[in-house]
Tab-separated table of C-alpha atoms in Angstrom:
chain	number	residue	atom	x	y	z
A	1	UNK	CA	92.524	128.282	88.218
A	2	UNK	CA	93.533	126.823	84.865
A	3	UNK	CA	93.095	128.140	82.104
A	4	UNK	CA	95.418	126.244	80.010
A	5	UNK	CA	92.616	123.834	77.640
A	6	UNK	CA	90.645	127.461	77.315
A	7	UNK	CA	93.735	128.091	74.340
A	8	UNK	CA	94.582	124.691	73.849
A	9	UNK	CA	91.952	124.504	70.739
A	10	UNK	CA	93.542	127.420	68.972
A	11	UNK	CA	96.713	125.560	68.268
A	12	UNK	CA	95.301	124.628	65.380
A	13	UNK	CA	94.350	127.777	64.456
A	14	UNK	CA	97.285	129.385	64.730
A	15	UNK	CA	99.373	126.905	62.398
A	16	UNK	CA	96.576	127.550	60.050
A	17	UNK	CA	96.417	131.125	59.639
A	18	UNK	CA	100.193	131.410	58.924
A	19	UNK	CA	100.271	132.003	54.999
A	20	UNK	CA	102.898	133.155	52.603
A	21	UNK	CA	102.219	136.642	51.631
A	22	UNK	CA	104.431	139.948	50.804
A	23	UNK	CA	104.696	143.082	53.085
A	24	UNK	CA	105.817	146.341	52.229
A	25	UNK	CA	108.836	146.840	50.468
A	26	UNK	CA	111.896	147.732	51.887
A	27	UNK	CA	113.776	150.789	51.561
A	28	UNK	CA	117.587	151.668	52.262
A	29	UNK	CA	117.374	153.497	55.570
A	30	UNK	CA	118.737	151.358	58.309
A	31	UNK	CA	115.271	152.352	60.627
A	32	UNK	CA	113.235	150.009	57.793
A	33	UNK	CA	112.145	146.787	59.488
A	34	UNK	CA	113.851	143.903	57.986
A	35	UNK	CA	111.985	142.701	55.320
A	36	UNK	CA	109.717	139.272	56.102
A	37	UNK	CA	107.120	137.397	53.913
A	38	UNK	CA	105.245	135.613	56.226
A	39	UNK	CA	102.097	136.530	57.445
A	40	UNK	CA	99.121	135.852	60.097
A	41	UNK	CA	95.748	136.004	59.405
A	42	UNK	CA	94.737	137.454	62.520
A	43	UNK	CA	91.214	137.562	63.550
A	44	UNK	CA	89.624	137.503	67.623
A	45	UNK	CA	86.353	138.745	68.902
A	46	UNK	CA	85.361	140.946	65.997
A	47	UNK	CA	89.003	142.465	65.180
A	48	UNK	CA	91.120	141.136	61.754
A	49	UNK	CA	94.378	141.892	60.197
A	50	UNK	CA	96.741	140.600	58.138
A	51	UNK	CA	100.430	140.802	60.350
A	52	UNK	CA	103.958	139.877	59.889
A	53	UNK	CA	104.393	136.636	61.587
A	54	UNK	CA	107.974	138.263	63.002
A	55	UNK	CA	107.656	142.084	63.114
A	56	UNK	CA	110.781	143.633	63.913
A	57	UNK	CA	109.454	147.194	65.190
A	58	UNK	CA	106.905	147.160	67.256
A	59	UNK	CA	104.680	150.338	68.480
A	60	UNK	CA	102.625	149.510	71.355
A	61	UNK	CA	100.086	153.145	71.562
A	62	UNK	CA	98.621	152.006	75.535
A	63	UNK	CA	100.446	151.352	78.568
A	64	UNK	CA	98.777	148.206	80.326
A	65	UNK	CA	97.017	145.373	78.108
A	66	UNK	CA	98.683	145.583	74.586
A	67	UNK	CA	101.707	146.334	76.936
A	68	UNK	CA	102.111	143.338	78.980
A	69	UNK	CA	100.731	141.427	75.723
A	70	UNK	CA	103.875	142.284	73.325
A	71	UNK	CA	105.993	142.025	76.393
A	72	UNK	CA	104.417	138.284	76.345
A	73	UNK	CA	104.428	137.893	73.028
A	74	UNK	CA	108.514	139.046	73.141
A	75	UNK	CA	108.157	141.522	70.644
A	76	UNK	CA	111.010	143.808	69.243
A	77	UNK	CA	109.162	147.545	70.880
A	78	UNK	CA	110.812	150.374	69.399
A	79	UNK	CA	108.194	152.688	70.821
A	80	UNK	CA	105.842	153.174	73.578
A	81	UNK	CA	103.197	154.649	76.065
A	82	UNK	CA	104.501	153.897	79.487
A	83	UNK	CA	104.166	154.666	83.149
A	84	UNK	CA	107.312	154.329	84.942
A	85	UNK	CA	105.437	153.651	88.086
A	86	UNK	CA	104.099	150.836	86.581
A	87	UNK	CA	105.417	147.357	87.634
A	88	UNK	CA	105.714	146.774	83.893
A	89	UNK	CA	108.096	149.762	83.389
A	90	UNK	CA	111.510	148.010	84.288
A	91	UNK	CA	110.794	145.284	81.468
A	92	UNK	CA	110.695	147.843	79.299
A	93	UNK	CA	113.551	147.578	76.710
A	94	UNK	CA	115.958	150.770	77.762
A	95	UNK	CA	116.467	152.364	74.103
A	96	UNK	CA	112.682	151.920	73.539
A	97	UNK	CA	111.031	155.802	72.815
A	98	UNK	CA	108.561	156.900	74.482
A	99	UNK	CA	104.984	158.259	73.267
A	100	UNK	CA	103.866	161.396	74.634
A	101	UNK	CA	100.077	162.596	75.852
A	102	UNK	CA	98.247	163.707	72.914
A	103	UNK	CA	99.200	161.229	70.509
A	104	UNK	CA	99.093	161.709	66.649
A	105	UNK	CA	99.463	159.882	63.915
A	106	UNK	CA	103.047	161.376	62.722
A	107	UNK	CA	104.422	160.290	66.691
A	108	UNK	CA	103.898	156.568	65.796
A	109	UNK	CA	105.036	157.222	61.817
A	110	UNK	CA	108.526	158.261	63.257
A	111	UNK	CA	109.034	154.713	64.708
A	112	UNK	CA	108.601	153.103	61.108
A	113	UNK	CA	106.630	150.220	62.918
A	114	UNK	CA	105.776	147.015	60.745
A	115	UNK	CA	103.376	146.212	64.010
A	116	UNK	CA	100.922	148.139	66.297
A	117	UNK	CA	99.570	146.623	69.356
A	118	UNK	CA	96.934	148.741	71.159
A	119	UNK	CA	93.830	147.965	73.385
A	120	UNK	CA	90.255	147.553	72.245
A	121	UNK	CA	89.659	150.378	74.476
A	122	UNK	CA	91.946	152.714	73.206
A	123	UNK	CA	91.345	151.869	69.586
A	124	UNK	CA	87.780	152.527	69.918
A	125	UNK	CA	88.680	155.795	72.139
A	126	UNK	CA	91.155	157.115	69.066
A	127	UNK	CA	88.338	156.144	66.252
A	128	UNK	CA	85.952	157.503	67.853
A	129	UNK	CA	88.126	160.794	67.169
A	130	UNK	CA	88.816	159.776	63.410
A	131	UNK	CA	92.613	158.735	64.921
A	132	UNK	CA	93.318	155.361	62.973
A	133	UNK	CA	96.494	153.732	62.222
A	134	UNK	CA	95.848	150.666	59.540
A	135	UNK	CA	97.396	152.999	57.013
A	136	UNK	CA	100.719	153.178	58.897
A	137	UNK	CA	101.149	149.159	60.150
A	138	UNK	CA	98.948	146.221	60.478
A	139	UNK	CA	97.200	146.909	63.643
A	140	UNK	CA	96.727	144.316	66.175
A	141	UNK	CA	93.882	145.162	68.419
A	142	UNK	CA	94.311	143.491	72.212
A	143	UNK	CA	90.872	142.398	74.527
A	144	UNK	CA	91.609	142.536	78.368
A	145	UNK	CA	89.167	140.259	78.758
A	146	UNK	CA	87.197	142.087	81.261
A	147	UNK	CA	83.688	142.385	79.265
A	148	UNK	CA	83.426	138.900	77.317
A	149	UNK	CA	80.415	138.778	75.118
A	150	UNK	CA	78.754	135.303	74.351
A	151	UNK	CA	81.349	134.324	72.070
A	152	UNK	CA	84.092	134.772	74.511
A	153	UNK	CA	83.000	133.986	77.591
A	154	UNK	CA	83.716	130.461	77.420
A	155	UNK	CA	87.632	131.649	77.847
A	156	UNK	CA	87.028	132.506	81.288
A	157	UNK	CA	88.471	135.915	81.589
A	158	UNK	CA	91.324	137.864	81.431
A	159	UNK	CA	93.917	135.137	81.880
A	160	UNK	CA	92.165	132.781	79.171
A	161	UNK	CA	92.011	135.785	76.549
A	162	UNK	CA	95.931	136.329	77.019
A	163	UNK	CA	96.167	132.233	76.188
A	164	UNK	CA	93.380	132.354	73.455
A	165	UNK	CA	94.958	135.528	71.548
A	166	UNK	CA	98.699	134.143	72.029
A	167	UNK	CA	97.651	130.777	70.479
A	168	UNK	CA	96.652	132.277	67.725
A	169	UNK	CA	99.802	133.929	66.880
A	170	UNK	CA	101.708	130.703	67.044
A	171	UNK	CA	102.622	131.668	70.979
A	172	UNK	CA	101.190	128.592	72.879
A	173	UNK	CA	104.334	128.574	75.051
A	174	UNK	CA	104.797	131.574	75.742
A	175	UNK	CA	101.404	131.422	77.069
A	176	UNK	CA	101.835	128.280	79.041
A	177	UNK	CA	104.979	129.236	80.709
A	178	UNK	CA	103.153	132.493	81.570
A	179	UNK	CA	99.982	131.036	83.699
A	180	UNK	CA	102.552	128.115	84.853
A	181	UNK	CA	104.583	131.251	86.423
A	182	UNK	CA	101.760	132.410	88.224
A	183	UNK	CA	100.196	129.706	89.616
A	184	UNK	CA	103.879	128.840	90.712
A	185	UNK	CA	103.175	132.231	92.809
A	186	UNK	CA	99.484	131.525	93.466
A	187	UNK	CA	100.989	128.377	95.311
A	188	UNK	CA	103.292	129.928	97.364
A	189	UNK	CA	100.762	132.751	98.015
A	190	UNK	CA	98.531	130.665	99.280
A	191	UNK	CA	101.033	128.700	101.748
A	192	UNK	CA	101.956	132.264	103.052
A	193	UNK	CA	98.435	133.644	103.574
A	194	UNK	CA	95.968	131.427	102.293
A	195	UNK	CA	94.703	130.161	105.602
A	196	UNK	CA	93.919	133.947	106.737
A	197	UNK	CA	92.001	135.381	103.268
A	198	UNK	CA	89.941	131.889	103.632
A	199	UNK	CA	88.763	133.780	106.701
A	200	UNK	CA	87.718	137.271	105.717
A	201	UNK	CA	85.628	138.995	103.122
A	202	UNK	CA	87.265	141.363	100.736
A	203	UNK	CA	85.623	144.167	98.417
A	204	UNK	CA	86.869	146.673	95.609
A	205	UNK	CA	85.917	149.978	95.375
A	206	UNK	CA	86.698	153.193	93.248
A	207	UNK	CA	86.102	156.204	94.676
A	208	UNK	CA	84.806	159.155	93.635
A	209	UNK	CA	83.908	162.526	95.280
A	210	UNK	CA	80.401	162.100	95.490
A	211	UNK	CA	79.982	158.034	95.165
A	212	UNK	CA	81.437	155.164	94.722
A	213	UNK	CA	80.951	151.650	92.788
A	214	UNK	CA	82.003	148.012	94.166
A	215	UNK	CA	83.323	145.351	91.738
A	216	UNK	CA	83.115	141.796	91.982
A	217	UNK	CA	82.462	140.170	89.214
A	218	UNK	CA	84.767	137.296	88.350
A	219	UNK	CA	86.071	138.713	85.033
A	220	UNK	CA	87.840	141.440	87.064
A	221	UNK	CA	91.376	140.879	87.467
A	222	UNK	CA	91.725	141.572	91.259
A	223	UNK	CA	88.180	139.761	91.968
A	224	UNK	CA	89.552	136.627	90.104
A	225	UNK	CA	93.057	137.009	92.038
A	226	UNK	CA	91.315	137.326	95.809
A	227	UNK	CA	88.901	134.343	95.104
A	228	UNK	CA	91.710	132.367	93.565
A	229	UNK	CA	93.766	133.418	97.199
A	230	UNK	CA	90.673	132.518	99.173
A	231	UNK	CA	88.994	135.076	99.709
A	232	UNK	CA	85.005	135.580	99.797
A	233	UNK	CA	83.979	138.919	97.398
A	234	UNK	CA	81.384	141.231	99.036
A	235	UNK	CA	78.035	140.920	97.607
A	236	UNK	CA	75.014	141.558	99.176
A	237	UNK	CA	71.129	142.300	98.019
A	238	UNK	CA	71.657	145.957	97.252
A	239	UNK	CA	75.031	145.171	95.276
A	240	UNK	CA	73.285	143.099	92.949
A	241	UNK	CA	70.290	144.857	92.334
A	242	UNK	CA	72.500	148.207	91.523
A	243	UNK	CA	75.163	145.653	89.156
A	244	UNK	CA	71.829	144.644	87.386
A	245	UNK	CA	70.852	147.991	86.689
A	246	UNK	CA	74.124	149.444	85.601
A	247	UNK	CA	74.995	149.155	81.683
A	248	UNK	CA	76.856	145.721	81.269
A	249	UNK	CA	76.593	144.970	85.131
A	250	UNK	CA	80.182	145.402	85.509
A	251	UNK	CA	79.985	147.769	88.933
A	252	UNK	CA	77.750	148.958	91.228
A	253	UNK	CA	77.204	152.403	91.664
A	254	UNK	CA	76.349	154.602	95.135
A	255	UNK	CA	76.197	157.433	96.819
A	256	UNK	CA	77.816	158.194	100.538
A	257	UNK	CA	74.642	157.791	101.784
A	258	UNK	CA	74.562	154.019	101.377
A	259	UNK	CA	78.574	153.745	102.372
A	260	UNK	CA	76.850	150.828	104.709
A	261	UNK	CA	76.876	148.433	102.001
A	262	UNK	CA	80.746	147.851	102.826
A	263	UNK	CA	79.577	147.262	106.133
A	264	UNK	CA	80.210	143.158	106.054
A	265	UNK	CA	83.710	143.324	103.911
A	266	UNK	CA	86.669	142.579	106.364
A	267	UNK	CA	89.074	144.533	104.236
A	268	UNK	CA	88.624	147.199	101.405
A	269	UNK	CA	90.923	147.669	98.368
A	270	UNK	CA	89.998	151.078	96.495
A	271	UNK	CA	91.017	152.418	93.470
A	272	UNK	CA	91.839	156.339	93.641
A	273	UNK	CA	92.748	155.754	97.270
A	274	UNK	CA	95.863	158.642	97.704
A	275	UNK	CA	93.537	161.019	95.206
A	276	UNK	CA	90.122	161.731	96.238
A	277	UNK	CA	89.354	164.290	98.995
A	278	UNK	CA	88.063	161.845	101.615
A	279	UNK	CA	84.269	161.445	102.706
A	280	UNK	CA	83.209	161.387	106.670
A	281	UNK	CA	80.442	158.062	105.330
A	282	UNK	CA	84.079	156.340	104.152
A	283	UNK	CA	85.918	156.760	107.902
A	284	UNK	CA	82.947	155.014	109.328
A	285	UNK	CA	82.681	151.774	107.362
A	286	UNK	CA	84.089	149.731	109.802
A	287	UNK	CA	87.220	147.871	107.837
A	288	UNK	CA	88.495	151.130	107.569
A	289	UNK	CA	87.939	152.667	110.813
A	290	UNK	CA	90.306	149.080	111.538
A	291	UNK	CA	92.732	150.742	109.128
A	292	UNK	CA	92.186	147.383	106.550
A	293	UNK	CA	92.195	149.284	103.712
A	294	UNK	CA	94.640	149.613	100.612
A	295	UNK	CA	95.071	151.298	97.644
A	296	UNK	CA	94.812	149.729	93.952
A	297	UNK	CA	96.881	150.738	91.692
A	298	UNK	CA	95.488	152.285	88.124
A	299	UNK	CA	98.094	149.840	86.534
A	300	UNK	CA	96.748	146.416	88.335
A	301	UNK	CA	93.258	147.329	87.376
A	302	UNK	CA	93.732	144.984	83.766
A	303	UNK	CA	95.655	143.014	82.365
A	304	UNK	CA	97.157	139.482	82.301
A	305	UNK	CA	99.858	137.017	83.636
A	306	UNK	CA	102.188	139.798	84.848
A	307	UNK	CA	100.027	141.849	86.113
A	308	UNK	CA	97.905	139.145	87.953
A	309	UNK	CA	101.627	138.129	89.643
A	310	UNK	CA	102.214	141.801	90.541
A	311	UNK	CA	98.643	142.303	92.195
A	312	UNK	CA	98.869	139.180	93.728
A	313	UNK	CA	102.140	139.831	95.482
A	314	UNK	CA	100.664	142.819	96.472
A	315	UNK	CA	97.333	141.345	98.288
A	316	UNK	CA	99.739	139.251	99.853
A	317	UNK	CA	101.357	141.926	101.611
A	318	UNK	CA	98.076	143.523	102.475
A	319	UNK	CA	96.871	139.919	103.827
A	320	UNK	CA	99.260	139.911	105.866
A	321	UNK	CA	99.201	143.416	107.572
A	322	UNK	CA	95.904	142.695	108.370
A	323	UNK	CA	94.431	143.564	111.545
């Protein structure tokens, strides 16, 4: 898949919205940033600010998309919310701090930032609890590209929302070289296994105590990843009819009593895999009575380039093991 013309048109953009403009003055203390006077004029799918066009300390207040993104982007971070059993963890630069659970507004003060990235999901979450952060930094808020809306679904998903929102910050090559690395992978992936996922359906699940929901729709990150391998996504009659009447049709939801609508997929990947306390209805669906089943990781879930290379070298593996 290329997503490459999806960003192309916001070259443009980008060289546009750089103006001349001051930030805040500098004090004495050697934890200022350094003091810049350029500026973006930042504005994507509803969400403006005004940002330096070369911050120097970067807070970044969630661990996956407005991770990966300033990772991307190469951003200075002098602070973070990380798992270090995330595949992004050992990019993380080592003298970095670390944000804590519960989260306040004096945690991200004490980095001095002149930039905060953070997702659309967890700046909505933290307004929603009258927990802004404008009045610190410039905030720069980051879409996964999961849920496009009818102005943004032209951009194809998560990888064309990392191009479109990199373009616009002057970062067109970063971008490139990012989808050119994994379709470098996708290539080789597709050598190693791509002749057996051609051959077998493949669904994605989370699991919960008393249900379940399936995903496939092709703004998922792992749904676009297994089509792009070759494999068919399970859908079925009672799938869509239970996407169409879920809010946004993003999953379908079930109880154990309907566990058969798994009953065609060939292999199952399933979020909260290790976690759950098990269901007899889940041993019987027949990939994984064959043992074809995997776990997905919370951290592959969203995201962009590096965590569609990450997921992707792990369905790989799990192509391969199966029986």
């Amino acid at each position: 898949m290329h997503h490459r013309r999806r960003f192309a048109r916001s070259i443009a953009l980008a060289v546009g919205a750089i103006l001349i403009g001051t930030l805040a003055s500098c004090s004495s203390s050697d934890d200022q940033p350094s003091p810049s006077t350029e500026t973006i004029d930042y504005s994507f799918a509803g969400y403006s600010a005004q940002i330096p066009a070369d911050p120097q300390r970067v807070v970044v207040i969630d661990s996956r998309t407005s991770l990966e993104f300033a990772l991307l982007a190469e951003y200075p971070i002098v602070a973070l919310d990380y798992d270090e059993s995330s595949h992004l963890a050992s990019k993380v630069p080592a003298d970095a701090g670390h944000l804590g659970g519960n989260l306040s507004k004096e945690d991200v003060l004490s980095y001095n930032p002149d930039l905060i990235l953070i997702s659309v999901g967890w700046y909505e979450s933290y307004k929603s609890k009258n927990l802004t952060f404008e009045d610190i930094a410039p905030v720069l808020v980051i879409q996964d590209g999961s849920s496009p809306d009818k102005e943004t679904e032209s951009l194809g998903g998560p990888m064309g929302f990392m191009g479109e929102q990199l373009a616009l910050l002057g970062k067109t090559e970063a971008a490139s070289a990012a989808q050119a690395r994994y379709q470098d992978a996708l290539g080789a992936a597709r050598d190693d296994v791509g002749s057996v996922a051609q051959t077998k359906t493949i669904a994605f699940v989370s699991l919960i105590e008393d249900k379940f929901f399936v995903f496939n729709t092709p703004n998922n990150l792992t749904v676009d990843v297994a089509s792009s391998l070759g494999y068919t996504i399970l859908s079925n009659d009672a799938i869509t009819a239970a996407q169409s009447a879920a809010i946004g049709g993003y999953s379908a939801e079930f109880g154990w009593e309907n566990a058969d609508v798994l009953a065609d997929a060939d292999v199952v990947v399933a979020q909260n895999l290790d976690s759950w306390p098990g269901n007899p209805a889940w041993d019987r669906v027949p990939a994984v009575a064959l043992g074809n089943v995997a776990p997905l990781d919370y951290d592959d879930k969203v995201g962009f380039a590096l965590t569609y290379t990450d997921f992707l070298n792990k369905l790989t593996d799990i192509t391969r093991s199966l029986k």
